[in-house]
Amino acid sequence: MKKIFLVAAVATLSCGGGKSVKASGDVAPDWVAQGTGEVNAEGGKKMQGVGSASGHDAKARRQQADAAAKTQLDGVVTGLSAALGKMSESKQADAADDISGIAKKAAAQSRQIRDHWVNSDGTEMSLDVLDLASFKTALSAVDGDDKLKREMSANADKAFDQAAKK
């Protein structure tokens, strides 16, 4: 009987991939309290989205939490691209749309789900992170106007700092 319980517990904990999940009752990681937005961390500037989901099916709950975190990070990237658009020296009528599109492509290449945590009531939290340095590197690799991409990379730190103050 103990073996069946142990196998069931291991199978339940292993569902949903290799990302870490803290056991209920543990103290929440710092990113849970920080929430969605811009963060100045020891490793550099980063944008993060924190999503949550509840439910009995661990795999579905994790997928929902990941999707919610991605949606939250998309909002942060939209804010960054809006700030970059305001800083742009481009006279093109559609420069803001181009900047937004380039930012979304660069974010898609460099973002990643980094952690999960389940609180004591069974709500799972997911962390989607985009390092500003990785974002700037990805800008050069995505399709788009090269002048705009260079300008975006040059202004990214300033735009990040402005967005972080809000």
Coordinates of N, CA and C in Angstrom, one line a residue:
M1 N 0.8 -1.2 0.0 CA 0.0 0.0 0.0 C 0.9 1.3 0.0
K2 N 2.0 1.2 0.8 CA 2.8 2.4 0.8 C 3.5 2.6 -0.5
K3 N 3.8 1.5 -1.2 CA 4.5 1.7 -2.5 C 3.5 2.3 -3.5
I4 N 2.2 2.0 -3.5 CA 1.2 2.5 -4.4 C 1.1 4.0 -4.1
F5 N 1.1 4.4 -2.8 CA 1.0 5.8 -2.5 C 2.2 6.6 -3.0
L6 N 3.4 6.0 -2.8 CA 4.6 6.6 -3.2 C 4.7 6.8 -4.7
V7 N 4.3 5.8 -5.4 CA 4.2 5.9 -6.9 C 3.3 7.0 -7.3
A8 N 2.1 7.0 -6.7 CA 1.1 8.0 -7.1 C 1.6 9.4 -6.8
A9 N 2.3 9.6 -5.6 CA 2.8 10.9 -5.3 C 3.9 11.3 -6.3
V10 N 4.8 10.4 -6.6 CA 5.8 10.8 -7.6 C 5.2 11.1 -8.9
A11 N 4.3 10.3 -9.4 CA 3.6 10.6 -10.7 C 2.9 11.9 -10.7
T12 N 2.3 12.3 -9.6 CA 1.6 13.6 -9.5 C 2.6 14.7 -9.6
L13 N 3.7 14.6 -8.8 CA 4.7 15.7 -8.8 C 5.4 15.8 -10.1
S14 N 5.5 14.7 -10.9 CA 6.3 14.8 -12.1 C 5.5 15.3 -13.3
C15 N 4.2 15.4 -13.2 CA 3.4 15.9 -14.3 C 3.7 17.3 -14.6
G16 N 3.7 17.7 -15.9 CA 3.9 19.1 -16.3 C 5.3 19.5 -16.5
G17 N 6.2 18.7 -16.6 CA 7.6 19.1 -17.0 C 8.5 19.2 -15.8
G18 N 9.7 19.6 -16.1 CA 10.8 19.6 -15.2 C 11.0 20.9 -14.4
K19 N 10.1 21.9 -14.5 CA 10.3 23.1 -13.8 C 10.0 22.8 -12.3
S20 N 10.6 23.6 -11.5 CA 10.5 23.4 -10.0 C 9.1 23.8 -9.5
V21 N 8.6 23.0 -8.6 CA 7.4 23.4 -7.9 C 7.7 23.2 -6.4
K22 N 7.5 24.3 -5.7 CA 7.7 24.2 -4.3 C 6.5 23.6 -3.6
A23 N 6.8 22.8 -2.6 CA 5.7 22.1 -1.8 C 4.9 23.1 -1.1
S24 N 3.6 22.8 -1.0 CA 2.7 23.7 -0.2 C 3.2 23.9 1.2
G25 N 3.0 25.1 1.7 CA 3.5 25.4 3.1 C 4.9 26.1 3.1
D26 N 5.6 26.0 2.0 CA 6.9 26.7 1.9 C 6.6 28.2 1.8
V27 N 7.6 28.9 2.1 CA 7.5 30.4 2.0 C 7.6 30.7 0.5
A28 N 6.7 31.6 0.0 CA 6.6 32.0 -1.4 C 8.0 32.6 -1.8
P29 N 8.3 32.3 -3.1 CA 9.6 32.9 -3.6 C 9.4 34.4 -3.8
D30 N 10.4 35.1 -3.9 CA 10.4 36.6 -4.0 C 9.6 37.0 -5.2
W31 N 9.6 36.3 -6.3 CA 8.9 36.7 -7.5 C 7.4 36.8 -7.4
V32 N 6.9 36.0 -6.4 CA 5.5 36.0 -6.2 C 5.1 37.4 -5.6
A33 N 5.9 37.8 -4.7 CA 5.6 39.1 -4.0 C 5.9 40.3 -5.0
Q34 N 6.9 40.1 -5.9 CA 7.2 41.2 -6.8 C 6.1 41.4 -7.8
G35 N 5.5 40.3 -8.3 CA 4.4 40.3 -9.2 C 4.9 40.7 -10.6
T36 N 4.0 41.1 -11.5 CA 4.2 41.4 -12.9 C 4.8 42.8 -13.0
G37 N 5.8 42.9 -13.9 CA 6.4 44.3 -14.1 C 7.9 44.2 -14.4
E38 N 8.5 45.4 -14.3 CA 9.9 45.5 -14.5 C 10.6 45.3 -13.1
V39 N 11.8 44.6 -13.1 CA 12.5 44.3 -11.9 C 14.0 44.5 -12.1
N40 N 14.6 45.2 -11.2 CA 16.0 45.4 -11.2 C 16.6 44.3 -10.3
A41 N 17.2 43.3 -10.8 CA 17.7 42.1 -10.0 C 19.2 42.1 -10.0
E42 N 19.8 41.3 -9.2 CA 21.2 41.2 -9.1 C 21.8 40.8 -10.5
G43 N 21.1 40.0 -11.2 CA 21.5 39.5 -12.5 C 21.3 40.5 -13.7
G44 N 20.6 41.6 -13.4 CA 20.3 42.6 -14.4 C 18.9 42.9 -14.4
K45 N 18.5 43.7 -15.4 CA 17.1 44.2 -15.5 C 16.3 43.1 -16.2
K46 N 15.1 42.9 -15.7 CA 14.3 41.9 -16.3 C 12.8 42.3 -16.2
M47 N 12.0 41.8 -17.2 CA 10.6 42.0 -17.1 C 10.0 40.6 -16.8
Q48 N 8.9 40.6 -16.0 CA 8.4 39.4 -15.7 C 6.8 39.5 -15.6
G49 N 6.3 38.3 -15.9 CA 4.8 38.1 -15.8 C 4.6 37.0 -14.8
V50 N 3.7 37.3 -13.9 CA 3.3 36.2 -12.9 C 1.8 35.9 -13.1
G51 N 1.6 34.6 -13.4 CA 0.2 34.2 -13.6 C -0.2 33.1 -12.6
S52 N -1.5 32.9 -12.4 CA -1.9 31.9 -11.5 C -3.1 31.2 -12.0
A53 N -3.3 30.0 -11.5 CA -4.5 29.1 -11.9 C -4.7 28.2 -10.7
S54 N -6.0 27.8 -10.6 CA -6.4 26.8 -9.6 C -7.0 25.6 -10.4
G55 N -7.1 24.5 -9.7 CA -7.8 23.3 -10.2 C -7.2 22.0 -9.7
H56 N -7.9 21.0 -9.9 CA -7.4 19.7 -9.4 C -6.4 19.0 -10.4
D57 N -6.6 19.2 -11.6 CA -5.7 18.6 -12.6 C -4.4 19.4 -12.7
A58 N -3.3 18.8 -12.2 CA -2.0 19.5 -12.1 C -1.5 20.0 -13.5
K59 N -1.7 19.1 -14.5 CA -1.2 19.5 -15.8 C -1.9 20.7 -16.4
A60 N -3.3 20.6 -16.3 CA -4.1 21.7 -16.8 C -3.9 23.0 -16.0
R61 N -3.7 22.9 -14.7 CA -3.5 24.0 -13.8 C -2.2 24.7 -14.2
R62 N -1.1 23.9 -14.5 CA 0.2 24.4 -14.9 C 0.1 25.1 -16.2
Q63 N -0.6 24.5 -17.2 CA -0.7 25.1 -18.5 C -1.5 26.5 -18.4
Q64 N -2.5 26.5 -17.6 CA -3.3 27.7 -17.4 C -2.4 28.8 -16.7
A65 N -1.7 28.4 -15.7 CA -0.8 29.4 -15.0 C 0.3 29.9 -15.9
D66 N 0.8 29.1 -16.8 CA 1.9 29.5 -17.8 C 1.2 30.5 -18.8
A67 N 0.0 30.2 -19.2 CA -0.6 31.0 -20.2 C -0.9 32.4 -19.6
A68 N -1.3 32.4 -18.3 CA -1.6 33.6 -17.6 C -0.4 34.5 -17.4
A69 N 0.8 33.8 -17.1 CA 2.0 34.5 -16.9 C 2.5 35.1 -18.3
K70 N 2.3 34.4 -19.3 CA 2.7 34.9 -20.7 C 1.8 36.1 -21.0
T71 N 0.6 36.1 -20.7 CA -0.3 37.2 -21.0 C 0.1 38.4 -20.2
Q72 N 0.5 38.2 -18.9 CA 1.0 39.3 -18.1 C 2.3 39.9 -18.6
L73 N 3.2 39.0 -19.1 CA 4.4 39.5 -19.6 C 4.2 40.3 -20.9
D74 N 3.2 39.8 -21.7 CA 2.9 40.5 -23.0 C 2.5 42.0 -22.7
G75 N 1.8 42.2 -21.6 CA 1.4 43.5 -21.2 C 2.6 44.4 -20.9
V76 N 3.6 43.8 -20.2 CA 4.8 44.5 -19.8 C 5.6 44.9 -21.1
V77 N 5.7 43.9 -22.0 CA 6.4 44.2 -23.3 C 5.7 45.3 -24.1
T78 N 4.4 45.3 -24.1 CA 3.6 46.3 -24.8 C 3.9 47.7 -24.2
G79 N 4.0 47.7 -22.9 CA 4.4 49.0 -22.2 C 5.8 49.5 -22.6
L80 N 6.7 48.5 -22.7 CA 8.1 48.8 -23.1 C 8.1 49.3 -24.5
S81 N 7.4 48.7 -25.4 CA 7.4 49.1 -26.8 C 6.7 50.4 -27.0
A82 N 5.7 50.7 -26.2 CA 5.1 52.1 -26.2 C 6.1 53.2 -25.8
A83 N 6.9 52.9 -24.8 CA 7.9 53.8 -24.3 C 9.0 54.0 -25.4
L84 N 9.4 52.9 -26.0 CA 10.3 52.9 -27.1 C 9.8 53.7 -28.3
G85 N 8.5 53.6 -28.6 CA 7.9 54.3 -29.7 C 7.9 55.8 -29.4
K86 N 7.7 56.2 -28.2 CA 7.7 57.7 -27.8 C 9.1 58.2 -27.9
M87 N 10.1 57.4 -27.7 CA 11.5 57.8 -27.8 C 12.1 57.8 -29.2
S88 N 11.3 57.2 -30.1 CA 11.8 57.0 -31.5 C 11.9 58.3 -32.2
E89 N 13.0 58.4 -33.0 CA 13.2 59.6 -33.8 C 12.7 59.4 -35.3
S90 N 12.1 58.2 -35.5 CA 11.6 57.9 -36.8 C 10.4 58.8 -37.2
K91 N 10.4 59.2 -38.4 CA 9.3 60.0 -38.9 C 8.3 59.2 -39.6
Q92 N 8.5 57.9 -39.7 CA 7.5 57.0 -40.4 C 6.2 57.1 -39.6
A93 N 5.1 57.1 -40.4 CA 3.8 57.1 -39.8 C 3.5 55.8 -39.0
D94 N 4.0 54.7 -39.5 CA 3.7 53.4 -38.8 C 4.8 53.0 -37.9
A95 N 5.7 53.9 -37.5 CA 6.9 53.5 -36.7 C 6.4 52.8 -35.4
A96 N 5.4 53.3 -34.8 CA 5.0 52.7 -33.5 C 4.5 51.3 -33.7
D97 N 3.8 51.0 -34.8 CA 3.4 49.7 -35.1 C 4.6 48.8 -35.4
D98 N 5.5 49.3 -36.1 CA 6.7 48.5 -36.4 C 7.5 48.2 -35.2
I99 N 7.7 49.2 -34.3 CA 8.4 49.0 -33.0 C 7.7 47.9 -32.2
S100 N 6.4 48.0 -32.1 CA 5.6 47.0 -31.4 C 5.8 45.6 -31.9
G101 N 5.7 45.5 -33.2 CA 5.9 44.2 -33.9 C 7.3 43.6 -33.6
I102 N 8.3 44.5 -33.8 CA 9.7 44.1 -33.5 C 9.9 43.6 -32.1
A103 N 9.3 44.4 -31.1 CA 9.5 44.1 -29.7 C 8.8 42.7 -29.4
K104 N 7.6 42.5 -30.0 CA 7.0 41.2 -29.7 C 7.8 40.0 -30.3
K105 N 8.4 40.2 -31.5 CA 9.2 39.1 -32.0 C 10.4 38.9 -31.2
A106 N 11.1 40.0 -30.7 CA 12.3 39.8 -29.9 C 11.9 39.2 -28.6
A107 N 10.8 39.5 -28.0 CA 10.4 39.0 -26.7 C 10.1 37.5 -26.9
A108 N 9.4 37.1 -28.0 CA 9.1 35.7 -28.2 C 10.3 34.8 -28.3
Q109 N 11.4 35.4 -28.8 CA 12.7 34.6 -28.9 C 13.4 34.5 -27.6
S110 N 13.2 35.4 -26.6 CA 14.1 35.4 -25.5 C 13.4 35.2 -24.1
R111 N 12.1 35.1 -24.1 CA 11.3 34.9 -22.9 C 11.3 33.4 -22.5
Q112 N 11.1 33.2 -21.2 CA 11.0 31.8 -20.8 C 10.3 31.6 -19.5
I113 N 9.5 30.6 -19.3 CA 8.9 30.2 -18.1 C 10.1 29.7 -17.2
R114 N 10.3 30.4 -16.0 CA 11.4 30.0 -15.2 C 11.1 29.3 -13.9
D115 N 9.9 29.4 -13.4 CA 9.6 28.8 -12.1 C 8.1 28.6 -12.0
H116 N 7.8 27.8 -11.0 CA 6.4 27.5 -10.6 C 6.4 27.4 -9.1
W117 N 5.2 27.7 -8.5 CA 5.1 27.6 -7.1 C 3.6 27.3 -6.8
V118 N 3.3 26.4 -5.9 CA 1.9 26.1 -5.5 C 1.8 26.5 -4.1
N119 N 0.8 27.3 -3.8 CA 0.5 27.7 -2.4 C -0.3 26.7 -1.7
S120 N -0.6 27.0 -0.4 CA -1.2 26.0 0.4 C -2.7 25.7 0.0
D121 N -3.3 26.6 -0.7 CA -4.7 26.4 -1.2 C -4.8 25.7 -2.5
G122 N -3.6 25.4 -3.1 CA -3.5 24.6 -4.4 C -3.5 25.5 -5.6
T123 N -3.3 26.8 -5.4 CA -3.2 27.7 -6.5 C -1.7 27.7 -7.0
E124 N -1.6 27.5 -8.3 CA -0.2 27.4 -8.9 C 0.1 28.8 -9.5
M125 N 1.3 29.2 -9.2 CA 1.8 30.5 -9.7 C 2.9 30.1 -10.7
S126 N 3.0 30.9 -11.8 CA 4.0 30.7 -12.9 C 4.7 32.0 -13.1
L127 N 6.0 31.9 -13.4 CA 6.9 33.0 -13.7 C 7.4 33.0 -15.1
D128 N 7.1 34.0 -15.9 CA 7.6 34.1 -17.3 C 8.5 35.3 -17.2
V129 N 9.8 35.1 -17.7 CA 10.8 36.1 -17.6 C 11.4 36.5 -18.9
L130 N 11.7 37.8 -19.1 CA 12.4 38.3 -20.2 C 13.5 39.2 -19.7
D131 N 14.7 38.8 -19.8 CA 15.9 39.6 -19.4 C 16.1 40.7 -20.5
L132 N 16.3 41.9 -20.0 CA 16.5 43.0 -20.9 C 17.7 42.8 -21.8
A133 N 18.8 42.3 -21.3 CA 20.0 42.0 -22.1 C 19.6 41.0 -23.2
S134 N 18.9 40.0 -22.9 CA 18.5 39.0 -24.0 C 17.6 39.6 -25.0
F135 N 16.7 40.5 -24.5 CA 15.8 41.2 -25.4 C 16.6 42.0 -26.4
K136 N 17.5 42.8 -25.9 CA 18.4 43.6 -26.8 C 19.1 42.8 -27.8
T137 N 19.6 41.7 -27.4 CA 20.4 40.8 -28.3 C 19.4 40.2 -29.3
A138 N 18.2 39.8 -28.9 CA 17.2 39.3 -29.9 C 16.8 40.3 -30.9
L139 N 16.8 41.6 -30.5 CA 16.4 42.6 -31.5 C 17.2 42.6 -32.8
S140 N 18.5 42.3 -32.7 CA 19.3 42.2 -33.9 C 19.0 41.0 -34.8
A141 N 18.4 40.0 -34.2 CA 18.1 38.8 -35.0 C 16.8 38.7 -35.6
V142 N 15.8 39.5 -35.2 CA 14.5 39.5 -35.7 C 14.3 40.3 -37.0
D143 N 13.3 40.0 -37.8 CA 13.0 40.8 -39.0 C 12.5 42.1 -38.6
G144 N 12.9 43.1 -39.4 CA 12.4 44.5 -39.2 C 13.4 45.5 -39.7
D145 N 13.0 46.7 -39.6 CA 13.9 47.8 -40.0 C 15.1 47.9 -39.1
D146 N 16.3 47.8 -39.8 CA 17.5 47.7 -39.0 C 17.8 49.0 -38.2
K147 N 17.4 50.2 -38.8 CA 17.6 51.4 -38.0 C 16.7 51.5 -36.8
L148 N 15.5 51.0 -36.9 CA 14.6 51.0 -35.8 C 15.1 50.0 -34.7
K149 N 15.6 48.9 -35.1 CA 16.1 47.9 -34.2 C 17.3 48.4 -33.4
R150 N 18.2 49.1 -34.1 CA 19.4 49.7 -33.4 C 18.9 50.8 -32.4
E151 N 18.0 51.6 -32.9 CA 17.4 52.7 -32.0 C 16.7 52.1 -30.8
M152 N 16.0 51.0 -31.0 CA 15.3 50.3 -29.9 C 16.3 49.8 -28.9
S153 N 17.3 49.2 -29.4 CA 18.4 48.6 -28.5 C 19.1 49.7 -27.7
A154 N 19.4 50.8 -28.4 CA 20.0 51.9 -27.7 C 19.1 52.6 -26.6
N155 N 17.8 52.5 -26.8 CA 16.9 53.2 -25.9 C 16.3 52.2 -24.9
A156 N 16.5 50.9 -25.0 CA 15.9 49.9 -24.2 C 16.1 50.2 -22.7
D157 N 17.3 50.5 -22.2 CA 17.5 50.7 -20.8 C 16.7 51.9 -20.3
K158 N 16.7 53.0 -21.0 CA 16.0 54.2 -20.6 C 14.5 53.9 -20.6
A159 N 14.0 53.2 -21.6 CA 12.6 52.9 -21.6 C 12.2 52.0 -20.5
F160 N 13.1 51.0 -20.1 CA 12.8 50.1 -19.0 C 12.8 50.9 -17.7
D161 N 13.7 51.8 -17.5 CA 13.8 52.6 -16.3 C 12.5 53.5 -16.2
Q162 N 12.1 54.1 -17.3 CA 10.9 54.9 -17.2 C 9.6 54.0 -16.8
A163 N 9.5 52.8 -17.4 CA 8.4 52.0 -17.2 C 8.5 51.4 -15.7
A164 N 9.6 51.2 -15.2 CA 9.8 50.7 -13.9 C 9.4 51.7 -12.8
K165 N 9.4 53.0 -13.1 CA 9.0 54.0 -12.2 C 7.5 54.2 -12.0
K166 N 6.8 53.7 -13.0 CA 5.3 53.8 -13.0 C 4.7 52.9 -12.0

